[in-house]
Every structure is written in structure tokens, then in C-alpha cells.
XYZ file of C-alpha atoms in Angstrom:
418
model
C 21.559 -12.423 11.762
C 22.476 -9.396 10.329
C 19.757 -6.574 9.825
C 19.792 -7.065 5.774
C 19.158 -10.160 5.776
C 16.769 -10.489 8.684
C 14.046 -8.265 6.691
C 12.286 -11.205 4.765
C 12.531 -12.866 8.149
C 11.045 -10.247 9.956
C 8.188 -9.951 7.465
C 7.154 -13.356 8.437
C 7.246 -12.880 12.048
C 4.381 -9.901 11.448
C 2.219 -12.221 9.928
C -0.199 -12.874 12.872
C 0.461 -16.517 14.175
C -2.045 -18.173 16.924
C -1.442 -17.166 20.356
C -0.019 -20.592 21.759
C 3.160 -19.375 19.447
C 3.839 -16.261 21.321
C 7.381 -16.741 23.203
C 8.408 -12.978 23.978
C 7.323 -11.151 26.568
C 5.639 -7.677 26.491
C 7.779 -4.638 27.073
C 6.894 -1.315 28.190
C 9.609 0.441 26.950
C 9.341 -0.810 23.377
C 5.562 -0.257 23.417
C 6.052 2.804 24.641
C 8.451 3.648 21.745
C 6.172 2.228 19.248
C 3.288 4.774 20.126
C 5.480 7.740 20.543
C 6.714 6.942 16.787
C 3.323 6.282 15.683
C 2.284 9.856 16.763
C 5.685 11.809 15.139
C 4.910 9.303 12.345
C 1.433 11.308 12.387
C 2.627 14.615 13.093
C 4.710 14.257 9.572
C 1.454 14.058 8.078
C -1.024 16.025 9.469
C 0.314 18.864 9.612
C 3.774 18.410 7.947
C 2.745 17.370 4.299
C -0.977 19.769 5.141
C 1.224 22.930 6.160
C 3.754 22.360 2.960
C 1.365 21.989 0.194
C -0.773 24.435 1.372
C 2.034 26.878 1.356
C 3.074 25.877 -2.196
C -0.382 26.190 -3.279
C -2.244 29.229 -4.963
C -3.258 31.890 -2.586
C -6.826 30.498 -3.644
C -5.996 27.559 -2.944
C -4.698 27.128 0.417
C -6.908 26.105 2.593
C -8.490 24.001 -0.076
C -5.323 22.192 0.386
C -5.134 21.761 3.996
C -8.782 20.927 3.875
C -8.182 17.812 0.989
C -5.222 16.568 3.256
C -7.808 16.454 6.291
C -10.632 14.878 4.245
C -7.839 11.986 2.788
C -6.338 11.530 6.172
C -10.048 10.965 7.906
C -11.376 8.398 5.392
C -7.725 6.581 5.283
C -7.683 6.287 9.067
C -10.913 5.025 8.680
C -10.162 2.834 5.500
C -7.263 1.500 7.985
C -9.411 0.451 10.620
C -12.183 -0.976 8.700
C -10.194 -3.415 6.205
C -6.900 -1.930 5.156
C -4.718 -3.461 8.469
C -6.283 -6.518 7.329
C -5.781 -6.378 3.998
C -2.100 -5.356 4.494
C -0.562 -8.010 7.401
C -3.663 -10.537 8.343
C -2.419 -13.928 7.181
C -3.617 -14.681 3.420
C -2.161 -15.175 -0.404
C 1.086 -13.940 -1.137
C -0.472 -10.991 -2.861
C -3.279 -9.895 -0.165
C -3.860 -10.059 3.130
C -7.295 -11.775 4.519
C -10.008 -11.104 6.414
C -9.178 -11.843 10.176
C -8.531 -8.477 11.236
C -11.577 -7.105 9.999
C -12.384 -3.846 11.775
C -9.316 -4.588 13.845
C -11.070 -8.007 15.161
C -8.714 -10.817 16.720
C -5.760 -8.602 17.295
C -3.415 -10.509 19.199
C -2.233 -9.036 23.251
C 1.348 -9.226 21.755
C 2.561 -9.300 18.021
C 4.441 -12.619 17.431
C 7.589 -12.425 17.573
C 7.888 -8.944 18.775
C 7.989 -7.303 22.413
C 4.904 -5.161 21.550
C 1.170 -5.536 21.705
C -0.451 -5.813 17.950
C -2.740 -2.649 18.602
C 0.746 -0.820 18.937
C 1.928 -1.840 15.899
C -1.754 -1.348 13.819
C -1.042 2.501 15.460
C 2.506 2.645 13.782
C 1.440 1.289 10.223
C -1.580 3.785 9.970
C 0.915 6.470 9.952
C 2.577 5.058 6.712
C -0.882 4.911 5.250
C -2.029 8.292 5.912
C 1.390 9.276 5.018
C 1.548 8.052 1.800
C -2.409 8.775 0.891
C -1.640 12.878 1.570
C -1.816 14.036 -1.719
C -3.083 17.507 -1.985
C -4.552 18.908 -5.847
C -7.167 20.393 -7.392
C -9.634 17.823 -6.934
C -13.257 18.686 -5.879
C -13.468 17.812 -2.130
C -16.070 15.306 -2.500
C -13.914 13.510 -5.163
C -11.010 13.370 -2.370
C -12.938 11.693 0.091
C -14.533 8.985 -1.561
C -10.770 8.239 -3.506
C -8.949 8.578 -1.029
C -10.201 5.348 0.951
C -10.334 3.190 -2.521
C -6.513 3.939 -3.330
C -5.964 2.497 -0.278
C -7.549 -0.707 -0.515
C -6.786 -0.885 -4.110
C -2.831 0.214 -3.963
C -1.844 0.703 -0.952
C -2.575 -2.373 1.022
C -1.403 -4.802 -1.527
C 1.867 -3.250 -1.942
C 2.247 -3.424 1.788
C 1.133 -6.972 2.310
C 3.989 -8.029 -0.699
C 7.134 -5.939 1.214
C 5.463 -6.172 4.589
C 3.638 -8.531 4.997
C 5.721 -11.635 3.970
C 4.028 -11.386 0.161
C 5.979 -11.999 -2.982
C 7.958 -8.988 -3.238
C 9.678 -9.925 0.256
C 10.070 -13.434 -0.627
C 11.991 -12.365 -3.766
C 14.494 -10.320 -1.943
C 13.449 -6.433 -1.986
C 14.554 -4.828 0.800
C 12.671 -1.939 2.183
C 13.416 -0.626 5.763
C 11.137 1.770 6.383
C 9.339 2.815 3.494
C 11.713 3.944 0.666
C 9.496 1.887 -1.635
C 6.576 1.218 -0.276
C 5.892 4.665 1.027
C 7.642 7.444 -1.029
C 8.165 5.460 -4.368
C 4.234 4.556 -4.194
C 3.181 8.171 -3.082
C 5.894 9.915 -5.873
C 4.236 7.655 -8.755
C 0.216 8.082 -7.380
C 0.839 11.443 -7.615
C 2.234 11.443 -11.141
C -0.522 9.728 -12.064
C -2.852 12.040 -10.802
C -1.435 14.856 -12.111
C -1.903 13.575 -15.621
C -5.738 12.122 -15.042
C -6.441 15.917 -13.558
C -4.319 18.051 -16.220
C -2.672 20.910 -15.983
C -4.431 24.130 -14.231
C -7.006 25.641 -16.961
C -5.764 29.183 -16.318
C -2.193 30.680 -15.444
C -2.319 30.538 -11.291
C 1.224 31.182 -10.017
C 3.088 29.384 -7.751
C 3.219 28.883 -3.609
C 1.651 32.087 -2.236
C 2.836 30.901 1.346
C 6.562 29.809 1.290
C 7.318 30.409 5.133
C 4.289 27.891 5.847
C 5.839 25.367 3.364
C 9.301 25.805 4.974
C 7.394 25.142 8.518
C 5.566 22.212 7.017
C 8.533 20.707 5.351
C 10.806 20.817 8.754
C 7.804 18.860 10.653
C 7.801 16.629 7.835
C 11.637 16.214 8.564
C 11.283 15.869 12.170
C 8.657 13.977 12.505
C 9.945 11.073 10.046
C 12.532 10.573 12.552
C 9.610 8.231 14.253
C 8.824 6.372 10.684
C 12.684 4.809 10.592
C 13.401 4.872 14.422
C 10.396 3.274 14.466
C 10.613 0.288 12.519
C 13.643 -1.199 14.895
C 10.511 -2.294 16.665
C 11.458 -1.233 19.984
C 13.971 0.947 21.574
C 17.393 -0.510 20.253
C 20.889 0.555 19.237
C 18.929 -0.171 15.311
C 16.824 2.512 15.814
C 19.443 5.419 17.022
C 21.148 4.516 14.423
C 18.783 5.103 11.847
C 17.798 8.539 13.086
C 21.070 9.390 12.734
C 21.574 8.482 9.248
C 18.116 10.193 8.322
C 19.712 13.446 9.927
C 22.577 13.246 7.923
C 21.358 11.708 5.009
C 18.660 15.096 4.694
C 21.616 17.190 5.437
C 23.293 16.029 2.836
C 20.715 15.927 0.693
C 19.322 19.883 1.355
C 22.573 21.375 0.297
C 23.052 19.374 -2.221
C 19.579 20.545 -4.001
C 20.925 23.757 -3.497
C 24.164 23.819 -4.993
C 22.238 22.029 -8.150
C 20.328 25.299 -7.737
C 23.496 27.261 -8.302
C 25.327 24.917 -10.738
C 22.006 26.002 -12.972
C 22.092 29.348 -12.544
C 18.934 29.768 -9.826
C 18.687 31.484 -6.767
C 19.410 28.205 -3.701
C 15.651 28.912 -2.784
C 14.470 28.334 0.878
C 11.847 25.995 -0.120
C 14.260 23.705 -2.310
C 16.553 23.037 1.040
C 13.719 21.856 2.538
C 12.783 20.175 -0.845
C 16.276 18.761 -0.786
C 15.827 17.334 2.584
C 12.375 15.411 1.788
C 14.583 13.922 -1.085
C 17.066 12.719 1.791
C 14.412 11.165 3.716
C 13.149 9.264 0.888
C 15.874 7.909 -0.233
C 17.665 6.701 3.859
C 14.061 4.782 4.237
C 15.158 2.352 2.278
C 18.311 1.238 4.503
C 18.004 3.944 7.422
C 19.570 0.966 9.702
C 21.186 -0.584 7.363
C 24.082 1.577 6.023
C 26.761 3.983 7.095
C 27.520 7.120 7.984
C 29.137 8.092 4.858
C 26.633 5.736 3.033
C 23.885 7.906 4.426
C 25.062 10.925 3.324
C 26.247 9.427 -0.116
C 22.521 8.387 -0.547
C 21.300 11.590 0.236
C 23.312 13.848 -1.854
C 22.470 11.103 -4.760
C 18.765 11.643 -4.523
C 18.929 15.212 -4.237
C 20.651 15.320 -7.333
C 18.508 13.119 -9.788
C 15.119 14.566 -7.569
C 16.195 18.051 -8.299
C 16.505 17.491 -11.805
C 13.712 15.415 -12.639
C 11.819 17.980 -10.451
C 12.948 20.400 -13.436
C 12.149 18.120 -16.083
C 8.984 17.519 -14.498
C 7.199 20.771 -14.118
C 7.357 21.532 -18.195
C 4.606 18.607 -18.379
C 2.758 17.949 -14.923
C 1.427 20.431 -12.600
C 3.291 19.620 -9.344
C 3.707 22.045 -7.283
C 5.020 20.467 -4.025
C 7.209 18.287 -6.022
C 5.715 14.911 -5.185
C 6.478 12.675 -7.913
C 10.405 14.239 -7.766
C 11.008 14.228 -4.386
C 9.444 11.188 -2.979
C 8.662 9.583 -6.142
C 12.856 9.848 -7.591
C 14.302 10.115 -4.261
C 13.164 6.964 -3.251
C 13.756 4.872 -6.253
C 17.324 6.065 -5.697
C 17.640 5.281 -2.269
C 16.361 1.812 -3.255
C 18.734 1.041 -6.235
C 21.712 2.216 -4.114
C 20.730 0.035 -1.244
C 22.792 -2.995 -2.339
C 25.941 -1.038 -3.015
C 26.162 1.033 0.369
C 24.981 -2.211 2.526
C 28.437 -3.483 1.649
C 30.883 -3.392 4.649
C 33.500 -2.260 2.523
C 31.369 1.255 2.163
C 30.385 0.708 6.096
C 27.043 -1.165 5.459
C 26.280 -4.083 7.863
C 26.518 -6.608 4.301
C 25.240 -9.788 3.291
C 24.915 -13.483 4.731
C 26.667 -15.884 2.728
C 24.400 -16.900 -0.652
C 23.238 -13.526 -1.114
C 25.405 -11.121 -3.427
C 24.718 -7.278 -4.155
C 24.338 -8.463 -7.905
C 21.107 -10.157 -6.772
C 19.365 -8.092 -4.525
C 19.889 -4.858 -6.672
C 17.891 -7.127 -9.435
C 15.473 -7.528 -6.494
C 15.435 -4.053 -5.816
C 14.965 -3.394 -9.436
C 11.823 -6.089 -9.616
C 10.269 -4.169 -6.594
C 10.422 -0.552 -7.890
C 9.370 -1.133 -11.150
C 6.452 -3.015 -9.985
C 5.469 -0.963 -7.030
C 6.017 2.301 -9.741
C 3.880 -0.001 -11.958
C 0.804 -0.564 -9.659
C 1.094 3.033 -8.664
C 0.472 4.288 -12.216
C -2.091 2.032 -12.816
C -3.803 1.505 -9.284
C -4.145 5.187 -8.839
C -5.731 5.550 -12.477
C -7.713 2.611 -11.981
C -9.281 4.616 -8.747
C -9.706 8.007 -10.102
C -11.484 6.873 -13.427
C -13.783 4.807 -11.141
C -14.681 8.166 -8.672
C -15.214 10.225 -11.238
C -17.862 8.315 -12.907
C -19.784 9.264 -9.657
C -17.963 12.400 -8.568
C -16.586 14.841 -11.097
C -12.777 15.334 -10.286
C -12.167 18.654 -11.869
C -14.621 21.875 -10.538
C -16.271 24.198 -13.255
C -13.961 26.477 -14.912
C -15.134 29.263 -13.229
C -15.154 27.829 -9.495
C -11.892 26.702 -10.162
C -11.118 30.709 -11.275
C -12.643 31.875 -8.130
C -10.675 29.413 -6.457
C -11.680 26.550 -3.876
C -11.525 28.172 -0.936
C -14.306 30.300 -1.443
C -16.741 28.236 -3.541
C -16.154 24.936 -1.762
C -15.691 26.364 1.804
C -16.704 29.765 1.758
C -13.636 30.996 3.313
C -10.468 32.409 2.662
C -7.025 31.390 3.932
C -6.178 34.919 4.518
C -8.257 38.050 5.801
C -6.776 40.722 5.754
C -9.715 43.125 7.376
């Protein structure tokens, strides 16, 4: 069965079956895989996405930033552990998971249908979570930790149990290899919508005090995704070489092509936008990292870097956004998505479709899926903040915020210069 096609399969098979099912023995060398993505799955994370948007923040800002990326990725591990796994892949409805896996109860010595113990893959999938929860801003630290864990139950976990986790979406048809919508389209459109519940900054602050640290951030980031696509072959295979390589090319292709947008408009081809560029890249391969060509890859990349650094443009007259989050994860990976069906054709070196299934239908699919991933997004992450900040206020006074975080909340600085 070709890859394309086997996804909706393959959603099934992680749906935890009884034991007396299991068929495939355990392998070492796949497990072994599995954790070592899990951790550069991680390291894009914390301290990837920490190191960039703390760069890219306001010299008062900094470690404020680091510290809310911390804060979210403590309480989503936790979140993950406690009811979010559960929520996302136990067996249930077609929209949610149940309650099996509980505080990681009943997990199974070896995932059905897989060559890896079900602990391995709960460590894989709480990168993706903590990935797509680390959303730096000007949020009150208290605020952070106590939304954090409720977007995840409340729009993360359903989203993964419908692509993932055999729900509706994946029944329908959307195709998502490794996370093009369910991890950079949701994390683009929760930040958009917290930019708007939070406003824009009450006083002019300037921009990134810190680019070298976002460049440094931004290349982990890069690096470390290698383990979210590579990883989702599920085990050391030819499937997941070849989707490192087309991430590789498809950020290449992607970070000069933000630049020379750069140039076509008459700006400087900053160092932070190739990096910028790049992050488009990767948002937009997830989608079909394994699925696609080599010239597909870098088509898709140099697409998204396009429309990402252009809506980035559009973006910043009306949300403060800093890092980019809604352009570059948010656009990149809706445009990876769309263009999914087109470059999965063998005729543009994709691995194409079984018979029954034309690109006219699963780019309608892919259509259903982002607009109603972009949907719950919006509306989830609204939903949550509203809800916090009945009981914690989001915004600080206007005079902590013009002292700046990092000394009223933390009492430190992210720079002495004594």
C-alpha cells in the first residue's frame, strides 16, 4: 500500500487494540529510533522555539519569554501524562479519545500494529504537544500556566484524536504526515488568536533585542524537527530518510526564498528571516515529508515561504507577532497542506494515489481539515483564554508591563552588564 493512502490505515492501527491482537514483534532498533526522535522532537522545543522568541522579544522581555515557554512546556508535559495521551489516541468517539489511558494506565508492552512499545510512542507524541503549546507573549506568568494545560485538553487533543487518532477528520481523507496541520496550522491560528484576545503592546517597545539568540534558536528548531518527520515512519525505514531529506531541502528552499521576497520588496535579506524562511519550509514538508519528491519538496518550500513572508507583512500592521507565529507556522502549513494532493502525484515525483482516490478529492479533504482545524484554533484558544482570565488577569498593569517582566515578575534581568 502506498504511503498516501496507508495514513487513514495507519491511524487505526494506533488506536490501542487488546493485547491478544498484537502480531509484530518488538524491535530494538525502531524503539530505539522512536526515543531518539522523541528527544530532537524535544530539543526543537525547549530550547529551539524558548531561544527564538526570546531573542525576538524586547530586551525587557527576554527572559520573561524563555520563562513562559518553560512554565507552558511543564504543565503540557504534565497535561500529557495526566489525560491528554488519553484524550488524543485511547479508543473512544470519533471526536475524542476515552478514558483508558488515564495517567498513562493500561499502556500496552507493544503498540498494535507497530514494532515499538506504546510508552515509546506516548514519548514521541508529547513532543508534538509541547511543540505546538510553545507560545511565548505578554501574558502574566500565572495566566500561562494555568492556560497552557486547558488549550491542551480543550484544542489540542481533539484535533489529534480526529487526524491521529482514527477520528473523523482521518476517516474523511485529510492527510497529515507529520504535523503540517495538526501541529503548525493549529499553533499558527492559537497564536493569532491570542494575539487579538491580548492586544497590541500598550506602549512603543521595539523589536528582537537578541537576534543572534533567535538565529541559534531557529537552527535547533530546524535541526531538531528532523526527529518530528523522521520520526513518524515509526521505525528506522527507507520512509523516514527520506523525509529528512525533503525537510532539508524543502527549508532550503524555503530560507532563500523569504529572502529574495526580502529583496523583491526593497528590504535588507535579514538573518532572522532565513531562518524565518526555513520554519516556513518545515511547516509546510510536515504535511507530506514522506510522501513527495525531491523537487516537490523544494516546490513546497519555496511556496510557503512566499505566501508566509507576505502574510507575515500583512500581519504585523494589525497583530503584535513578533516571532511570526501565525505566518510562519500558521500560513506555511496551510500551504504545505493544500499542495499536498498536487505534488503526491507521480507525475511531479510523489508516491500517488490507489485506485478510487483522485487529487480532486483529497485536496477537498485537505480543504475540510484546515479550515476546521484553523476553525477550532480560533475558537478553542479564545474559548481558553476568556475562561483563565476570569481567574487570572492575562495582561500585567500598565506600568509592570513598562518596567518590563523580567524584573517585576522574576526580579531579574536577561542581561547584566556589571
Amino acid at each position: 500500500m502506498r504511503p498516501a493512502l496507508a495514513l487513514p490505515v495507519l491511524a487505526a492501527l494506533l488506536l490501542a487494540q487488546p493485547a491478544a491482537a498484537q502480531v509484530a514483534a518488538p524491535d530494538s532498533g525502531d524503539t530505539g529510533w522512536m526515543i531518539a526522535c522523541a528527544l530532537l522532537l524535544l530539543l526543537a522545543a525547549l530550547p529551539g522555539l524558548m531561544l527564538r522568541h526570546a531573542g525576538l522579544a524586547n530586551v525587557r522581555h527576554g527572559l520573561a519569554a524563555m520563562a513562559q515557554t518553560l512554565v507552558a512546556g511543564a504543565t503540557i508535559l504534565l497535561g500529557w501524562g495526566l489525560a491528554g495521551y488519553s484524550l488524543a489516541y485511547a479508543p473512544g468517539s470519533e471526536w475524542l479519545g476515552g478514558g483508558s489511558n488515564l495517567l498513562l494506565a493500561n499502556l500496552a508492552p507493544l503498540r498494535d500494529g507497530l514494532t515499538v512499545p506504546e510508552s515509546a510512542f506516548v514519548l514521541f507524541q508529547m513532543g508534538f504537544a509541547v511543540l505546538a503549546g510553545a507560545i511565548a507573549g505578554r501574558a502574566r506568568l500565572g495566566w500561562v500556566a494555568a492556560f497552557a494545560p486547558l488549550w491542551l485538553l480543550l484544542v489540542f487533543a481533539p484535533i489529534v484524536h480526529w487526524m491521529w487518532g482514527g477520528g473523523w477528520l482521518a476517516q474523511l481523507g485529510a492527510m497529515d504526515f507529520a504535523g503540517g496541520l495538526v501541529v503548525h496550522v493549529l499553533a499558527g491560528f492559537s497564536a493569532l488568536a491570542l494575539a487579538l484576545v491580548a492586544g497590541r503592546p500598550r506602549d512603543a517597545q521595539g523589536g528582537g533585542h537578541a537576534h543572534i539568540l533567535a538565529i541559534a534558536g531557529g537552527a535547533l528548531f530546524w535541526v531538531g524537527y528532523a526527529g518530528a518527520v523522521g520520526g513518524w515512519a515509526l521505525g528506522a525505514t527507507d520512509d523516514a530518510a527520506t523525509a529528512i531529506l525533503n525537510l532539508f531541502f524543502a527549508a532550503c528552499a524555503a530560507s532563500l526564498g523569504w529572502a529574495l521576497v526580502d529583496r523583491l520588496l526593497g528590504a535588507h535579506a535579514s538573518a532572522t528571516g532565513l531562518l524565518s524562511g526555513a520554519i516556513a519550509g518545515l511547516a509546510a514538508i510536515s504535511a507530506s515529508a514522506a510522501l513527495v519528491g525531491t523537487g516537490g519538496a523544494m516546490l513546497i518550500g519555496l511556496a510557503a515561504a512566499i505566501i508566509a513572508r507576505i502574510g507575515a507583512g500583512f500581519a504585523s500592521a494589525w497583530i503584535d507577532d513578533p516571532a511570526h507565529i501565525f505566518a510562519v507556522h500558521g500560513l506555511g502549513g496551510a500551504t504545505g497542506a493544500l499542495l499536498l494532493p498536487l505534488f503526491v502525484l507521480p507525475l511531479l515525483g510523489g508516491v500517488g494515489f490507489d485506485a478510487g482516490i483522485t487529487a480532486t478529492a483529497s485536496l477537498l479533504a485537505q480543504a475540510i481539515g484546515l479550515v476546521v482545524i484553523a476553525l477550532w484554533a480560533l475558537v478553542g484558544t479564545t474559548i481558553a483564554a476568556l475562561i483563565v482570565s476570569i481567574l487570572v488577569p492575562l495582561r500585567a498593569t500598565p506600568q509592570a508591563e513598562a518596567d518590563g517582566p523580567d524584573a517585576v515578575e522574576h526580579g531579574q534581568q536577561g542581561w547584566d552588564f556589571r
